[in-house]
CSV table of C-alpha atoms in Angstrom, one decimal:
chain,number,residue,atom,x,y,z
A,149,PRO,CA,203.2,159.1,59.9
A,150,GLY,CA,202.1,157.2,57.0
A,151,HIS,CA,203.5,159.4,54.4
A,152,GLU,CA,206.9,158.9,52.6
A,153,GLY,CA,209.6,161.7,53.2
A,154,LEU,CA,212.4,162.9,50.9
A,155,GLY,CA,214.1,159.5,51.5
A,156,VAL,CA,217.8,161.1,52.0
A,157,PHE,CA,218.1,158.8,55.2
A,158,PRO,CA,216.2,155.4,55.6
A,159,GLY,CA,213.8,154.5,58.7
A,160,ALA,CA,210.3,155.5,59.8
A,161,VAL,CA,209.5,158.4,62.2
A,162,ARG,CA,207.3,157.2,65.0
A,163,TYR,CA,205.2,159.1,67.6
A,164,LEU,CA,207.0,159.2,71.1
A,165,GLY,CA,203.7,158.7,72.8
A,166,ASN,CA,203.6,155.3,71.6
A,167,ILE,CA,206.4,154.1,73.5
A,168,SER,CA,204.5,154.6,76.9
A,169,GLU,CA,201.4,156.0,78.1
A,170,ASP,CA,203.3,157.5,80.8
A,171,LEU,CA,205.7,159.2,78.5
A,172,VAL,CA,205.5,163.1,78.6
A,173,VAL,CA,204.9,164.3,75.0
A,174,PRO,CA,206.2,166.2,73.6
A,175,HIS,CA,209.7,165.7,74.5
A,176,MET,CA,210.5,169.5,75.5
A,177,GLY,CA,213.6,170.6,77.5
A,178,TRP,CA,217.5,170.0,77.8
A,179,ASN,CA,218.7,166.5,77.1
A,180,ARG,CA,222.1,164.9,76.1
A,181,ALA,CA,223.2,163.8,72.9
A,182,ARG,CA,225.5,160.8,73.2
A,183,MET,CA,227.7,160.1,70.3
A,184,ARG,CA,228.2,156.8,68.7
A,185,LYS,CA,231.5,158.0,66.6
A,186,PRO,CA,233.6,161.0,66.4
A,187,SER,CA,232.8,164.0,64.0
A,188,VAL,CA,234.7,167.5,63.6
A,189,ALA,CA,231.3,168.9,64.6
A,190,PHE,CA,231.3,167.3,68.0
A,191,HIS,CA,235.2,167.7,68.8
A,192,GLU,CA,237.5,170.3,70.4
A,193,GLU,CA,241.1,170.0,70.5
A,194,ASP,CA,241.1,171.5,74.1
A,195,GLY,CA,238.7,168.9,75.0
A,196,SER,CA,236.1,171.6,76.0
A,197,CYS,CA,233.4,169.7,74.1
A,198,SER,CA,233.1,166.8,76.9
A,199,GLY,CA,229.9,165.0,76.0
A,200,GLU,CA,228.1,166.4,79.1
A,201,GLU,CA,226.4,169.1,77.1
A,202,ARG,CA,222.7,169.6,76.7
A,203,TYR,CA,220.6,170.7,73.9
A,204,TYR,CA,217.4,172.0,73.6
A,205,PHE,CA,214.6,169.7,72.1
A,206,THR,CA,210.9,170.0,71.5
A,207,HIS,CA,209.3,167.4,69.4
A,208,SER,CA,206.5,164.7,69.6
A,209,PHE,CA,207.9,162.4,66.7
A,210,ALA,CA,211.4,160.8,66.4
A,211,LEU,CA,213.4,158.0,64.5
A,212,LEU,CA,213.9,155.4,67.0
A,213,SER,CA,217.5,154.1,67.3
A,214,LYS,CA,216.5,150.4,67.2
A,215,GLU,CA,215.0,150.9,63.8
A,216,LEU,CA,218.1,152.2,62.2
A,217,ASP,CA,221.3,150.6,62.5
A,218,SER,CA,223.4,152.9,59.9
A,219,ASP,CA,226.6,154.5,59.9
A,220,VAL,CA,224.6,158.0,59.3
A,221,VAL,CA,223.7,157.9,62.9
A,222,LEU,CA,226.0,160.1,64.8
A,223,GLY,CA,224.2,160.6,68.1
A,224,THR,CA,221.4,159.4,70.0
A,225,THR,CA,219.2,160.6,73.0
A,226,PHE,CA,217.1,159.0,75.5
A,227,HIS,CA,213.6,160.0,76.2
A,228,GLY,CA,211.6,156.4,77.2
A,229,GLU,CA,213.7,155.0,74.7
A,230,ASP,CA,216.7,156.0,72.5
A,231,PHE,CA,216.1,157.7,69.2
A,232,VAL,CA,218.0,159.4,66.9
A,233,SER,CA,219.3,163.0,67.6
A,234,VAL,CA,222.3,163.6,65.4
A,235,LEU,CA,222.6,162.2,61.6
A,236,GLN,CA,225.7,163.1,59.6
A,237,GLN,CA,226.4,162.0,56.0
A,238,GLY,CA,229.3,163.4,54.3
A,239,ASN,CA,228.9,167.4,55.1
A,240,ILE,CA,225.1,167.0,55.8
A,241,LEU,CA,224.6,167.3,59.6
A,242,ALA,CA,221.0,167.2,60.9
A,243,THR,CA,220.0,167.4,64.5
A,244,GLN,CA,216.7,166.7,66.3
A,245,PHE,CA,217.3,169.4,68.7
A,246,HIS,CA,217.6,173.0,68.3
A,247,PRO,CA,221.2,174.3,68.2
A,248,GLU,CA,220.1,178.1,67.7
A,249,LYS,CA,218.2,177.8,71.2
A,250,SER,CA,220.9,175.5,73.1
A,251,GLY,CA,222.6,178.4,74.5
A,252,LYS,CA,226.3,178.2,74.4
A,253,ALA,CA,226.6,174.6,73.5
A,254,GLY,CA,224.5,175.0,70.7
A,255,LEU,CA,226.5,178.1,69.3
A,256,ALA,CA,229.6,176.2,69.6
A,257,LEU,CA,228.3,173.2,67.5
A,258,ILE,CA,227.1,175.8,64.9
A,259,GLY,CA,230.4,177.5,65.3
A,260,ARG,CA,232.5,174.1,64.7
A,261,PHE,CA,230.5,173.3,61.7
A,262,LEU,CA,231.2,176.3,59.9
A,263,HIS,CA,234.8,176.8,61.0
A,264,ASN,CA,235.7,173.5,60.4
A,265,PHE,CA,233.8,173.1,57.1
A,266,PRO,CA,234.1,170.4,55.3
A,267,VAL,CA,233.0,168.5,58.4
A,268,ASP,CA,233.5,164.9,56.6
A,269,ARG,CA,237.1,164.5,58.0
A,270,VAL,CA,237.5,161.3,59.4
A,271,LEU,CA,238.7,161.3,63.2
A,272,GLU,CA,240.3,158.6,65.2
A,273,GLU,CA,237.9,156.3,67.1
A,274,SER,CA,239.5,157.4,70.3
A,275,LEU,CA,238.1,160.8,69.7
A,276,VAL,CA,234.6,160.2,70.2
A,277,VAL,CA,233.0,162.5,72.8
A,278,GLN,CA,231.6,160.6,75.6
A,279,ALA,CA,230.1,161.8,78.9
A,280,ARG,CA,232.0,161.0,81.9
A,281,SER,CA,228.9,159.2,83.8
A,282,THR,CA,225.4,158.2,82.7
A,283,ASP,CA,223.7,159.6,85.5
A,284,HIS,CA,220.4,162.1,84.8
A,285,VAL,CA,219.9,160.6,81.6
A,286,GLY,CA,217.0,162.3,80.1
A,287,LEU,CA,215.6,165.7,80.6
A,288,ALA,CA,217.3,167.9,83.0
A,289,ARG,CA,215.7,170.4,85.5
A,290,ARG,CA,215.5,173.8,83.8
A,291,VAL,CA,216.3,177.4,85.3
A,292,ILE,CA,213.8,179.8,83.8
A,293,ALA,CA,213.9,183.5,84.3
A,294,CYS,CA,210.5,185.1,84.4
A,295,LEU,CA,210.3,188.8,84.0
A,296,ASP,CA,207.2,190.6,84.8
A,297,VAL,CA,206.6,193.5,82.1
A,298,ARG,CA,204.7,196.5,81.9
A,299,SER,CA,204.8,200.1,80.9
A,300,ASN,CA,205.7,202.8,83.3
A,301,ASP,CA,204.1,206.2,83.4
A,302,ALA,CA,206.2,207.3,80.6
A,303,GLY,CA,205.1,204.6,78.3
A,304,ASP,CA,208.3,202.6,78.3
A,305,LEU,CA,208.6,198.8,79.1
A,306,VAL,CA,210.2,198.1,82.0
A,307,VAL,CA,210.9,194.7,84.2
A,308,THR,CA,208.9,195.3,87.5
A,309,LYS,CA,207.8,193.3,90.9
A,310,GLY,CA,204.7,193.8,92.9
A,311,GLN,CA,204.3,193.7,96.5
A,312,GLN,CA,200.8,192.2,97.0
A,313,TYR,CA,200.0,192.9,93.2
A,314,ASP,CA,201.1,196.8,93.7
A,315,VAL,CA,204.0,197.2,91.3
A,316,ARG,CA,204.2,201.1,92.4
A,317,GLU,CA,206.8,202.5,94.9
A,318,ARG,CA,205.1,203.4,98.3
A,319,THR,CA,205.2,207.0,99.1
A,320,GLN,CA,204.4,209.0,102.1
A,321,SER,CA,201.7,211.1,100.5
A,322,THR,CA,198.5,210.0,98.7
A,323,GLU,CA,200.2,210.4,95.2
A,324,ARG,CA,200.7,207.3,93.4
A,325,GLY,CA,204.3,206.4,93.1
A,326,GLU,CA,206.4,205.3,90.2
A,327,VAL,CA,206.1,202.1,88.7
A,328,ARG,CA,208.9,200.0,90.5
A,329,ASN,CA,211.4,199.7,87.5
A,330,LEU,CA,214.2,196.7,87.9
A,331,GLY,CA,215.4,197.2,84.6
A,332,LYS,CA,215.1,197.2,80.8
A,333,PRO,CA,213.6,193.8,79.6
A,334,VAL,CA,216.1,193.2,76.8
A,335,ASP,CA,218.9,194.1,79.2
A,336,LEU,CA,217.7,191.8,81.9
A,337,ALA,CA,217.1,188.7,79.6
A,338,ARG,CA,220.7,189.0,78.4
A,339,HIS,CA,221.9,189.0,81.8
A,340,TYR,CA,220.2,186.1,83.0
A,341,PHE,CA,221.0,184.0,79.8
A,342,GLU,CA,224.7,184.9,80.4
A,343,GLU,CA,224.1,184.0,84.1
A,344,GLY,CA,223.1,180.3,82.8
A,345,ALA,CA,219.1,180.6,82.4
A,346,ASP,CA,217.9,177.9,80.4
A,347,GLU,CA,214.7,179.9,79.1
A,348,VAL,CA,213.5,183.3,79.6
A,349,VAL,CA,209.4,184.0,79.9
A,350,PHE,CA,208.2,187.5,79.5
A,351,LEU,CA,204.7,188.0,81.3
A,352,ASN,CA,203.3,191.3,80.3
A,353,ILE,CA,201.0,192.1,82.9
A,354,THR,CA,199.0,195.0,81.4
A,355,SER,CA,198.5,193.8,77.8
A,356,PHE,CA,197.5,190.8,75.8
A,357,ARG,CA,193.7,191.3,76.4
A,358,SER,CA,193.0,190.4,72.8
A,359,SER,CA,196.0,188.9,71.0
A,360,PRO,CA,199.5,189.1,71.6
A,361,LEU,CA,200.5,190.0,68.0
A,362,HIS,CA,198.7,193.2,68.9
A,363,ASP,CA,201.2,193.9,71.4
A,364,GLN,CA,203.7,195.4,69.0
A,365,PRO,CA,206.2,196.9,71.8
A,366,MET,CA,206.5,193.5,73.5
A,367,LEU,CA,207.1,191.9,70.0
A,368,GLU,CA,210.0,194.5,69.6
A,369,VAL,CA,211.6,193.4,72.9
A,370,LEU,CA,211.3,189.9,71.6
A,371,ARG,CA,213.2,190.7,68.5
A,372,ARG,CA,215.8,192.6,70.1
A,373,THR,CA,216.2,189.9,72.7
A,374,SER,CA,216.6,187.2,70.1
A,375,GLU,CA,219.8,188.8,69.0
A,376,HIS,CA,221.8,188.0,71.9
A,377,VAL,CA,219.9,185.4,73.8
A,378,PHE,CA,219.8,181.9,72.4
A,379,VAL,CA,217.7,180.0,74.6
A,380,PRO,CA,214.0,179.7,74.3
A,381,LEU,CA,211.8,182.8,74.8
A,382,CYS,CA,208.3,182.6,75.6
A,383,VAL,CA,205.9,185.5,76.3
A,384,GLY,CA,202.4,185.7,77.8
A,385,GLY,CA,200.2,187.5,80.2
A,386,GLY,CA,197.1,189.4,80.4
A,387,ILE,CA,194.7,186.7,81.8
A,388,ARG,CA,193.0,188.5,84.7
A,389,ASP,CA,190.0,186.1,85.3
A,390,LEU,CA,188.2,182.8,84.4
A,391,GLU,CA,186.2,184.6,81.7
A,392,LEU,CA,189.3,185.6,79.8
A,393,ALA,CA,191.0,182.2,80.3
A,394,GLY,CA,188.1,180.8,78.7
A,395,GLU,CA,188.3,183.0,75.6
C-alpha cells in the first residue's frame, strides 16, 4: 500500500480489513469466482465448467470491484465486498486465487489455458459461465483430512491413531505392541484428495521439537505428496506442553 506497482492494470490494491472490523482477514479458503463475461479459460463445450466451482484463496489485500470498472475484469469474488479475482487482457490471465491449489477445478483451469492458447478468442456473451444460484456466496465449509504421522519401530513414517494417546497395538503379553499402522502418509493423502478433501494436514506427533526444517523425512513426504495432491498441504506437531508452545 502506498507504493506504485508495475502499472499493467489500473486501480489500487486495498487492505481487506478496512472493509469492516468484523471481516476475517486474511481471506483464506474456498470461494467462487463469478464471471462477468465469457472466456475460453472458463468455458467447456460439454458444460462441465458450471460456475459453481470454488477456488482456493489466501490473501489480505485485493483490488475492489467498485474501484475498477474496466474491460480487463473477467471475474469477481465476495468477501465483505466484491473484489476482482480474475483479470484478462489478451493472452494475459491473472487470478487472485491459487489454481495449483484449487483441486480439480484449478487443474481444469490450467488445462484450458494451455490447451486453448491463445485464450484471447472472443466468445458469445451467452456463453458466460454463471452459477445456477447465489446461495452460499462467500467462503465455503472445508473438509480437512488430518493425518497423525510418526515413525514405527523400523524407522518408517506411518499414519497412526491413538487410543487414549497410545498408538501401539495392544497385546496379551507385557511386551510393547507394534505402532498402529493405518497406511503410508503419501498414499493416504492422495486417497483423501481424490475423495474430495479440501486440505490435508500432517501432524508429526514425535518430531518438530526444534524446527520443522530439521525433519527431513517429513519434508520428503510433503515433496512427494505435492506431486499428486493439488490442495493446500499443512504440517505441524511436536508441541507437547505450554513451555514448548511459548518457544
